[in-house]
C-alpha positions as semicolon CSV with decimal commas, in nm:
position;residue;x (nm);y (nm);z (nm)
1;M;6,731;-6,939;-18,671
2;S;6,988;-6,816;-18,916
3;S;6,971;-6,792;-19,274
4;T;7,183;-6,982;-19,495
5;Q;7,253;-6,962;-19,897
6;T;7,195;-7,249;-20,098
7;W;7,158;-7,308;-20,487
8;V;6,822;-7,394;-20,631
9;D;6,776;-7,561;-20,993
10;A;6,540;-7,320;-21,169
11;L;6,557;-7,426;-21,518
12;S;6,680;-7,589;-21,800
13;T;6,922;-7,390;-22,016
14;D;6,696;-7,502;-22,291
15;D;6,394;-7,262;-22,139
16;L;6,616;-6,951;-22,140
17;P;6,484;-6,667;-22,352
18;A;6,752;-6,490;-22,583
19;D;6,746;-6,152;-22,491
20;D;6,428;-6,163;-22,316
21;V;6,284;-6,229;-21,943
22;T;6,068;-6,539;-21,822
23;G;5,920;-6,528;-21,483
24;I;5,932;-6,881;-21,315
25;V;5,841;-6,973;-20,944
26;V;6,165;-7,100;-20,723
27;A;6,129;-7,292;-20,401
28;G;5,811;-7,061;-20,402
29;R;5,974;-6,747;-20,486
30;D;5,842;-6,540;-20,817
31;I;6,184;-6,507;-20,986
32;A;6,228;-6,324;-21,303
33;I;6,534;-6,465;-21,504
34;Y;6,691;-6,263;-21,813
35;T;6,949;-6,348;-22,057
36;V;7,138;-6,028;-22,224
37;G;7,414;-6,073;-22,401
38;G;7,472;-6,439;-22,347
39;E;7,458;-6,345;-21,961
40;V;7,189;-6,461;-21,695
41;Y;7,050;-6,239;-21,443
42;A;6,801;-6,304;-21,172
43;T;6,595;-6,044;-20,937
44;D;6,223;-6,079;-20,784
45;N;5,978;-6,063;-21,022
46;L;5,699;-5,792;-20,847
47;C;5,817;-5,420;-20,895
48;T;5,871;-5,238;-20,582
49;H;5,636;-4,944;-20,711
50;G;5,318;-5,098;-20,850
51;H;5,361;-5,443;-20,782
52;A;5,350;-5,561;-21,126
53;R;5,515;-5,894;-21,273
54;L;5,842;-5,805;-21,423
55;C;5,835;-6,087;-21,648
56;D;5,536;-5,887;-21,854
57;G;5,727;-5,603;-21,907
58;F;5,982;-5,481;-22,167
59;L;6,356;-5,589;-22,157
60;D;6,589;-5,346;-22,321
61;G;6,969;-5,412;-22,266
62;H;7,039;-5,439;-21,899
63;E;6,710;-5,296;-21,804
64;I;6,338;-5,426;-21,766
65;E;6,070;-5,176;-21,773
66;C;5,745;-5,251;-21,537
67;P;5,446;-5,264;-21,750
68;L;5,259;-5,092;-21,535
69;H;5,400;-4,728;-21,444
70;Q;5,692;-4,750;-21,698
71;G;5,947;-4,751;-21,372
72;K;6,304;-4,973;-21,482
73;F;6,562;-5,147;-21,302
74;D;6,899;-5,249;-21,384
75;V;6,865;-5,626;-21,380
76;R;7,228;-5,686;-21,328
77;S;7,172;-5,533;-20,943
78;G;6,803;-5,487;-20,912
79;Q;6,905;-5,108;-20,884
80;P;6,585;-4,872;-20,976
81;A;6,717;-4,684;-21,302
82;C;6,420;-4,416;-21,333
83;E;6,105;-4,281;-21,167
84;P;5,868;-4,358;-21,021
85;V;6,037;-4,668;-20,886
86;T;6,282;-4,598;-20,594
87;E;6,356;-4,916;-20,392
88;P;6,567;-5,176;-20,562
89;L;6,463;-5,517;-20,673
90;R;6,625;-5,808;-20,502
91;S;6,913;-5,957;-20,716
92;Y;7,014;-6,342;-20,697
93;P;7,331;-6,496;-20,797
94;V;7,292;-6,715;-21,087
95;K;7,543;-6,984;-21,199
96;I;7,484;-7,233;-21,500
97;D;7,600;-7,616;-21,438
98;G;7,559;-7,844;-21,748
99;Q;7,216;-7,775;-21,899
100;R;7,098;-7,613;-21,571
101;V;7,056;-7,305;-21,418
102;Y;7,079;-7,244;-21,050
103;V;6,958;-6,925;-20,817
104;Q;7,131;-6,887;-20,491
105;L;6,842;-6,843;-20,238
106;D;6,850;-6,795;-19,896
107;A;6,682;-7,066;-19,658
108;L;6,619;-7,106;-19,340
109;S;6,816;-7,324;-19,107
110;P;6,748;-7,414;-18,748
């Protein structure tokens, strides 16, 4: 099997939080969707350090703070911004088409 990229319809632009984070399940994956200054970003929703849901954390600019141990990630890239987190989050490309937000995910193909 090989992996290919596919755009998956995630949610309506009406459901985007203004300068905040929301958690959604897209194609069976727990994803965090962020809006910062009108831009939209997506990462895995689970902290790589404490396995807490980041949608329950605090968004400050481009950084999401984990609600469990206060580690931070840059939502644009998933890179750790401070300890105790050391492993990056997986981030996903996002596009908006009309009133829909799409997230690019890996899809397995035969």
